[in-house]
mmCIF file of C-alpha atoms in Angstrom:
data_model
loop_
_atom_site.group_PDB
_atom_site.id
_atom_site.type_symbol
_atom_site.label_atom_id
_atom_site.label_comp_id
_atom_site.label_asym_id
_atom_site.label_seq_id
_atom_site.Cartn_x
_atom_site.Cartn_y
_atom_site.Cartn_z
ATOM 1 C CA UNK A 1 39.501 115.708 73.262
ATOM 2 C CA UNK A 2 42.688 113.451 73.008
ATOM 3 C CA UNK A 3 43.021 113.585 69.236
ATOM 4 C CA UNK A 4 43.056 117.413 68.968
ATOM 5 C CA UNK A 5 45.755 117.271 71.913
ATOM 6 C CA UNK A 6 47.488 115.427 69.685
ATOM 7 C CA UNK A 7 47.267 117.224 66.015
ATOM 8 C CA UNK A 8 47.856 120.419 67.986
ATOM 9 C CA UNK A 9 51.506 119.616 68.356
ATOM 10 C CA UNK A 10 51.678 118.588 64.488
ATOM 11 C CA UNK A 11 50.409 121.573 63.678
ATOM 12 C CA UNK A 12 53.259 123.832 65.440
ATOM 13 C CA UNK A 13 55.796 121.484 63.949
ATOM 14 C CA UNK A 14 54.424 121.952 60.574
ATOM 15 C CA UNK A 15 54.387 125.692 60.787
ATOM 16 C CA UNK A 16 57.953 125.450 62.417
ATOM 17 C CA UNK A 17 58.947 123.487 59.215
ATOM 18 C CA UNK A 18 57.718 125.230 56.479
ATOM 19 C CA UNK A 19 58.878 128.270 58.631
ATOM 20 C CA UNK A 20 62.735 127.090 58.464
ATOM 21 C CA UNK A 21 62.570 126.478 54.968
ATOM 22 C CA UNK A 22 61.630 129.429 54.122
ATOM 23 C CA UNK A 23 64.691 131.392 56.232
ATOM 24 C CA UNK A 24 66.866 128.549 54.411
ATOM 25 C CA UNK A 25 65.950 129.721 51.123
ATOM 26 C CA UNK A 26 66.047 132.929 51.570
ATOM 27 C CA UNK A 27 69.257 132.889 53.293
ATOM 28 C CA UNK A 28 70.767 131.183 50.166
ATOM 29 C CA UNK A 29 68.885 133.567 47.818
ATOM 30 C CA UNK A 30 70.050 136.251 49.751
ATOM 31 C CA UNK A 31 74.171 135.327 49.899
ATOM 32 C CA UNK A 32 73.738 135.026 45.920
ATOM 33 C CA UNK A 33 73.097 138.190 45.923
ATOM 34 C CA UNK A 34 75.784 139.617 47.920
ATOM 35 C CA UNK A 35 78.247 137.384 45.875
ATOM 36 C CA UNK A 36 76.908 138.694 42.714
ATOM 37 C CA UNK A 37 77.077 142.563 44.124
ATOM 38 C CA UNK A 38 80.639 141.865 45.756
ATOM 39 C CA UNK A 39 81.227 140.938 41.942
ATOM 40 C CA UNK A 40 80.026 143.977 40.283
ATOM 41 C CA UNK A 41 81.640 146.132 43.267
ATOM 42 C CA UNK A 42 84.878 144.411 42.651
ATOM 43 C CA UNK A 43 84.370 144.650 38.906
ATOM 44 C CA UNK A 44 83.838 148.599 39.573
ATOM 45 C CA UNK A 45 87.128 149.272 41.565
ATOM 46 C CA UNK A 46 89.070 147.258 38.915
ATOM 47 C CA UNK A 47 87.710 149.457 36.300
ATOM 48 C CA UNK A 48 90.843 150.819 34.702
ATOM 49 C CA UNK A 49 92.491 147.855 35.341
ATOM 50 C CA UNK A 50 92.554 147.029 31.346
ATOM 51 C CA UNK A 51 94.271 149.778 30.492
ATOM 52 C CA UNK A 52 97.448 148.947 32.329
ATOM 53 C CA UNK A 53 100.379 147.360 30.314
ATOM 54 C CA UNK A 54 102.700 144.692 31.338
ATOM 55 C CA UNK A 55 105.671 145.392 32.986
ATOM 56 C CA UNK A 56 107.499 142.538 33.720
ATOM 57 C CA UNK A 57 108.283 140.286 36.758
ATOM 58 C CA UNK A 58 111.907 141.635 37.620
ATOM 59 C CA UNK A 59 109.700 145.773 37.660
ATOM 60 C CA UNK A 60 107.882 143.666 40.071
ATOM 61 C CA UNK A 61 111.043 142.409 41.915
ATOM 62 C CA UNK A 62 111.898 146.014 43.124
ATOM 63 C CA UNK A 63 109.250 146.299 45.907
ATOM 64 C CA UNK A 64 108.789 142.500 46.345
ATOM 65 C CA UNK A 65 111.646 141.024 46.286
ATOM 66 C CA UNK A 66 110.652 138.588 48.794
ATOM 67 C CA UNK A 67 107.977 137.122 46.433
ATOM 68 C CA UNK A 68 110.143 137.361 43.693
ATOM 69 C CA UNK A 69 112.041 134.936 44.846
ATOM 70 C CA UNK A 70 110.217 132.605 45.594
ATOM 71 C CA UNK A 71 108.273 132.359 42.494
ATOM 72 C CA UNK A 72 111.529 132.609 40.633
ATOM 73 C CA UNK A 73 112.325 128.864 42.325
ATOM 74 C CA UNK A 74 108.644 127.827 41.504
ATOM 75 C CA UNK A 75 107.803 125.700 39.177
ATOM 76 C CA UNK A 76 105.620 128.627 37.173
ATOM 77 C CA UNK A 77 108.379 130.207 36.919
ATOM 78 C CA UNK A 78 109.859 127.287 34.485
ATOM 79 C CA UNK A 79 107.366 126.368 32.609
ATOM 80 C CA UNK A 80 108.455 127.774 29.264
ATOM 81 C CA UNK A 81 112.293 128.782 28.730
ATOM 82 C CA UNK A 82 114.169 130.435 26.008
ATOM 83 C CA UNK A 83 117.362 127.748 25.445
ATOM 84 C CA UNK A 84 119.086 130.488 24.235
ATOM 85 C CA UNK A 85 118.747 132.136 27.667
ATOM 86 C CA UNK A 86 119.072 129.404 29.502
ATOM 87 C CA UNK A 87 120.926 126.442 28.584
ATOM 88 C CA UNK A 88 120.909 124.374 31.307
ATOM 89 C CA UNK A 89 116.675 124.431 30.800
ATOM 90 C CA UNK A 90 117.139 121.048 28.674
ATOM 91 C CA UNK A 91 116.759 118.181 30.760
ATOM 92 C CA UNK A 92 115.828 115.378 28.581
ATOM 93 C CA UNK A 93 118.564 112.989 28.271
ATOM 94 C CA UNK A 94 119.672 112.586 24.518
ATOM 95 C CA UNK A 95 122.330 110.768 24.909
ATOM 96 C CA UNK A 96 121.563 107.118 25.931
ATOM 97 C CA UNK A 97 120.597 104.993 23.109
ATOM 98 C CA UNK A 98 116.707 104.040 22.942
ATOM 99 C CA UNK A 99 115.564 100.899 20.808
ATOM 100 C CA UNK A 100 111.986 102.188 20.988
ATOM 101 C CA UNK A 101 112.323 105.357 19.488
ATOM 102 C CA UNK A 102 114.900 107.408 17.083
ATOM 103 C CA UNK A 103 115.484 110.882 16.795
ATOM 104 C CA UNK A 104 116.115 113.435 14.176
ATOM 105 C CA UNK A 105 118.176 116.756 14.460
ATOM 106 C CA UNK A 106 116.081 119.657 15.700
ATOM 107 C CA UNK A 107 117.067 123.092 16.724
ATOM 108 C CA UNK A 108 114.843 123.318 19.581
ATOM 109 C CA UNK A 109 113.563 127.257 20.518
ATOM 110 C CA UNK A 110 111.987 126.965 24.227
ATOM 111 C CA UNK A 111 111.346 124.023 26.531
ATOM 112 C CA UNK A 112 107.748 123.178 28.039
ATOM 113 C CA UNK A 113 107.888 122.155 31.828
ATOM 114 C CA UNK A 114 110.410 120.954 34.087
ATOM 115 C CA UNK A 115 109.912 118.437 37.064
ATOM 116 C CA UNK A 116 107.504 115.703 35.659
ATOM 117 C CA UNK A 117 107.928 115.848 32.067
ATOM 118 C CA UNK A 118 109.486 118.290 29.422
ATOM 119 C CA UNK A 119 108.397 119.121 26.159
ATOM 120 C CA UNK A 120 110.195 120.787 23.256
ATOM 121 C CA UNK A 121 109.564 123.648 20.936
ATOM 122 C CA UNK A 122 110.672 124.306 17.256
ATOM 123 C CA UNK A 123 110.231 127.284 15.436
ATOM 124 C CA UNK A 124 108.196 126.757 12.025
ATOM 125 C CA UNK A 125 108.016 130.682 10.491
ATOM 126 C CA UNK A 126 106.073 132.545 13.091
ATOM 127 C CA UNK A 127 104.773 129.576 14.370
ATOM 128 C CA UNK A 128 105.780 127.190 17.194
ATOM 129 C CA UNK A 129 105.386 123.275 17.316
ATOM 130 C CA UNK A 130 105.559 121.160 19.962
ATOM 131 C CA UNK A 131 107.639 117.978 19.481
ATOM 132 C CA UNK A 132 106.218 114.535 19.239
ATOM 133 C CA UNK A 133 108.493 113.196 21.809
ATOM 134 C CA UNK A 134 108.012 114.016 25.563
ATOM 135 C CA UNK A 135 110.548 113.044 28.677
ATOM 136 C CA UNK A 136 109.617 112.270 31.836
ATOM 137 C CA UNK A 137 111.939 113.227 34.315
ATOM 138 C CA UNK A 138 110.957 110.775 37.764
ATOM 139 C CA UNK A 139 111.559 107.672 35.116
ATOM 140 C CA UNK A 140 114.182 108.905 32.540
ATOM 141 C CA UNK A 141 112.329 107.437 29.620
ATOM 142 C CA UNK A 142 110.803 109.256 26.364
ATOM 143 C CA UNK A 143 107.237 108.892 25.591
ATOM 144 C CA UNK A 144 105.249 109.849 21.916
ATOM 145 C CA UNK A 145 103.214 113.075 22.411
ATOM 146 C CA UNK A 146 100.572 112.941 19.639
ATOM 147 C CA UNK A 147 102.799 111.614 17.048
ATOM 148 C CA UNK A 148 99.680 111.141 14.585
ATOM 149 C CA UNK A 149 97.707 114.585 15.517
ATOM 150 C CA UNK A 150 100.309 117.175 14.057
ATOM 151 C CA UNK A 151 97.423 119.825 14.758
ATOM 152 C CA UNK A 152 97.129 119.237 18.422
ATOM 153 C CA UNK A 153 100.827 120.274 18.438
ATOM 154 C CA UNK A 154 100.374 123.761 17.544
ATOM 155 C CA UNK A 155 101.805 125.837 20.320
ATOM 156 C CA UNK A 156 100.068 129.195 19.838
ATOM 157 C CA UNK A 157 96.260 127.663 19.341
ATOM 158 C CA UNK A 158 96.895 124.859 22.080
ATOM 159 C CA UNK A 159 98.887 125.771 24.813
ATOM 160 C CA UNK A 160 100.488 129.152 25.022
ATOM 161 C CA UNK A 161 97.630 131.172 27.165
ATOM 162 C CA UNK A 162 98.134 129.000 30.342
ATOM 163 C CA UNK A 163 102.095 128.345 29.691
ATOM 164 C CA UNK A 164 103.515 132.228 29.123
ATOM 165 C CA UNK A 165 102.111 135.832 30.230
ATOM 166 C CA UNK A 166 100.951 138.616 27.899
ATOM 167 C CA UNK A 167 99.978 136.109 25.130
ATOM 168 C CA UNK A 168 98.289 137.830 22.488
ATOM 169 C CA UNK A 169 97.831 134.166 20.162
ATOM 170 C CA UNK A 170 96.426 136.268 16.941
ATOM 171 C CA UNK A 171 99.958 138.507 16.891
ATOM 172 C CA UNK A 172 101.844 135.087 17.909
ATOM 173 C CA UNK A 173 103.467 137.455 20.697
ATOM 174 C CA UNK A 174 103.927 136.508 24.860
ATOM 175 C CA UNK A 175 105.890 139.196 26.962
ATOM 176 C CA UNK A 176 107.434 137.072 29.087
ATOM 177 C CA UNK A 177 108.146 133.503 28.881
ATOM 178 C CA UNK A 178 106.286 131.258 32.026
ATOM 179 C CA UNK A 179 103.536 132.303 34.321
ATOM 180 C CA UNK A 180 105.232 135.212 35.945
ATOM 181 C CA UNK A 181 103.743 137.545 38.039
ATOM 182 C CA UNK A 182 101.067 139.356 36.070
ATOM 183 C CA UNK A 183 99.999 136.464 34.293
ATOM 184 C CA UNK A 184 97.664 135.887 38.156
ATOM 185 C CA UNK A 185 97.672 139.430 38.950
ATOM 186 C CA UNK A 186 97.275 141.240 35.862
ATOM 187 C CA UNK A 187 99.093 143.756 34.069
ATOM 188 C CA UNK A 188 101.117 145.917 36.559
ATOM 189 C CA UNK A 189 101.649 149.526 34.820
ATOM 190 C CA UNK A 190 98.855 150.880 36.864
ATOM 191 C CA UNK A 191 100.187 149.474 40.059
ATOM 192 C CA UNK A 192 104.048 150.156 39.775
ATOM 193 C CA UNK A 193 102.462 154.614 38.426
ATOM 194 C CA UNK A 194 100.387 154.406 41.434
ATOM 195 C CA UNK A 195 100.803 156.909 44.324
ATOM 196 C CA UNK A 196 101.413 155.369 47.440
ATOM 197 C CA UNK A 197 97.740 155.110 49.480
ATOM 198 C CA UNK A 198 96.037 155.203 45.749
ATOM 199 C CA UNK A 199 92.531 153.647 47.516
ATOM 200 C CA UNK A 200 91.385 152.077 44.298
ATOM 201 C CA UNK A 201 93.114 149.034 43.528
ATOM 202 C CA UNK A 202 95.278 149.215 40.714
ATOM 203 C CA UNK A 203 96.437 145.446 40.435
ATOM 204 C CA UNK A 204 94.655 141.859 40.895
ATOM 205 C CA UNK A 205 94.697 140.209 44.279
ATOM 206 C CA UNK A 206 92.958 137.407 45.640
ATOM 207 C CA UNK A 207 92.799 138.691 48.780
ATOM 208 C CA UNK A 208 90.754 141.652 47.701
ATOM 209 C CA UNK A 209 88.409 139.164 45.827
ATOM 210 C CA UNK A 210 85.571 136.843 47.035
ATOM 211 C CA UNK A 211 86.149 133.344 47.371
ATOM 212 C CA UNK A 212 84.802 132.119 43.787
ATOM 213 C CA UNK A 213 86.607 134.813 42.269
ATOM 214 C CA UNK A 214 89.540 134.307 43.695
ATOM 215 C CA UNK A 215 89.607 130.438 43.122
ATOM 216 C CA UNK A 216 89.279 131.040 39.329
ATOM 217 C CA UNK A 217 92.891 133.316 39.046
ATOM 218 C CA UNK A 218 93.891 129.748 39.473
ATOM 219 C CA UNK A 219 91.012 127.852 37.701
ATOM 220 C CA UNK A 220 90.988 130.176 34.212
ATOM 221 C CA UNK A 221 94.339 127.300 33.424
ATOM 222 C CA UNK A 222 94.005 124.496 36.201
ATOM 223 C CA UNK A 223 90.010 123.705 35.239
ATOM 224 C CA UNK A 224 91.670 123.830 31.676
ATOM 225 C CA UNK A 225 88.859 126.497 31.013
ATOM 226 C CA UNK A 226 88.924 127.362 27.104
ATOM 227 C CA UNK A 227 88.232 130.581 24.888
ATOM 228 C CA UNK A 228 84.803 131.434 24.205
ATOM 229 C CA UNK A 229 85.042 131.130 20.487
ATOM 230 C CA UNK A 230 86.422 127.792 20.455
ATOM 231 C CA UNK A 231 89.182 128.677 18.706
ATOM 232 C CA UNK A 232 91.854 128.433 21.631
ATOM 233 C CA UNK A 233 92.238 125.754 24.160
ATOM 234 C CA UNK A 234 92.306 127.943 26.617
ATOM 235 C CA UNK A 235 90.488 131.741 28.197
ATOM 236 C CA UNK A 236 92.053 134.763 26.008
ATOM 237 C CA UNK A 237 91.291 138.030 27.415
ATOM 238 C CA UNK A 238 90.159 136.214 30.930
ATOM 239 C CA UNK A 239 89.080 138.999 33.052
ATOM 240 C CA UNK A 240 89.617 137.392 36.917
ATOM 241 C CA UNK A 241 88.254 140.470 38.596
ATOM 242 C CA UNK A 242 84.685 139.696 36.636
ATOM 243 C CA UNK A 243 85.346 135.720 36.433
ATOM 244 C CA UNK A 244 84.570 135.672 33.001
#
């Protein structure tokens, strides 16, 4: 019979269909799974990670040098700087007249960014306020930064997770001004006590972590994630080895 020569053929490709489908699932089931247990393995060897302290970059400087240096020329590496350290960190120009906007006499405390535009800080007590007036370097002009939303200019509640290391925003305290090194890898006490061959890993790296994990060392600030409260604009207490 012609027409069961015919369905016969179907038939196989059905099965063969339904058949892939079901490897293709699985196979995606499955690799969630080993992502999530790479997690909680990862999670596991970082254990005591938490109970490091920072050490600062230039502890970090005497075995990597090399790195050092080049994120000492990076742009991280600028992102927030003390004046009084570091003079030269002003850039604006405040010199050439401007018919669009005036200025008033501030005693500025730290500078925000460096290459595209620059921001400045003033101390207010124990807090610190970002100025209404931004420059932007590539065009040498001055442009309002929230001029009407004084709130949105709070330093500590708005910014300072993603633009120091070592923030603790309820003490008003950073350890070191910029993202330097352990603001991506953590904080290094651990690492720098460590005996040499230690098998657990004492410090963050993204080689050591999947690729989702690994994406968010950078994505915790560059997906301008937030704090789970609400209360800061960005992750306090971000724990990269867990993603969360």
């Amino acid at each position: 019979d012609l027409s069961k020569l015919h369905i016969v053929p179907m038939v196989i490709g059905l099965v063969f269909l339904i058949a892939l489908v079901v490897v293709l699932a699985t196979t995606v089931m499955l690799r969630k799974d080993l992502i999530h247990e790479e997690s909680l393995q990862l999670a596991g060897k970082y254990k005591d990670r938490f109970d490091a302290t920072f050490v600062g970059s230039e502890t970090c400087k005497k075995c990597h040098e090399r790195t050092y240096l080049e994120w000492k020329t990076s742009l991280h590496s600028r992102m927030l700087r003390d004046v009084k350290v570091d003079p030269l960190a002003n850039i604006g120009d405040f010199e050439t007249p401007n018919d669009v906007r005036t200025f008033s006499e501030e005693e500025i405390a730290y500078t925000l960014g460096s290459q595209w535009r620059q921001q400045y800080l003033k101390k207010e007590g124990d807090d610190l306020i970002v100025l209404p007036a931004s420059y932007h370097f590539p065009t040498d002009k001055w442009t309002s930064y929230q001029p009407d939303q004084p709130e949105k200019r709070k330093w500590w509640p708005e910014c300072a997770g993603c633009h120091a290391t070592g923030v603790d925003p309820e003490k008003k305290t950073f350890v070191e001004a910029g993202v330097a090194c352990e603001a991506c890898h953590g904080p290094g006490s651990n690492h720098v006590e460590a005996i040499p061959g230690f098998e657990i890993p004492t410090i963050i790296s993204a080689s050591r972590l999947n690729s989702g994990l690994s994406a968010q060392i950078c994505g915790s600030c560059h997906t301008r994630g937030r704090d789970k409260t609400g209360k800061y604009a960005y992750p306090v207490d971000y724990q990269t080895h867990k993603g969360e």
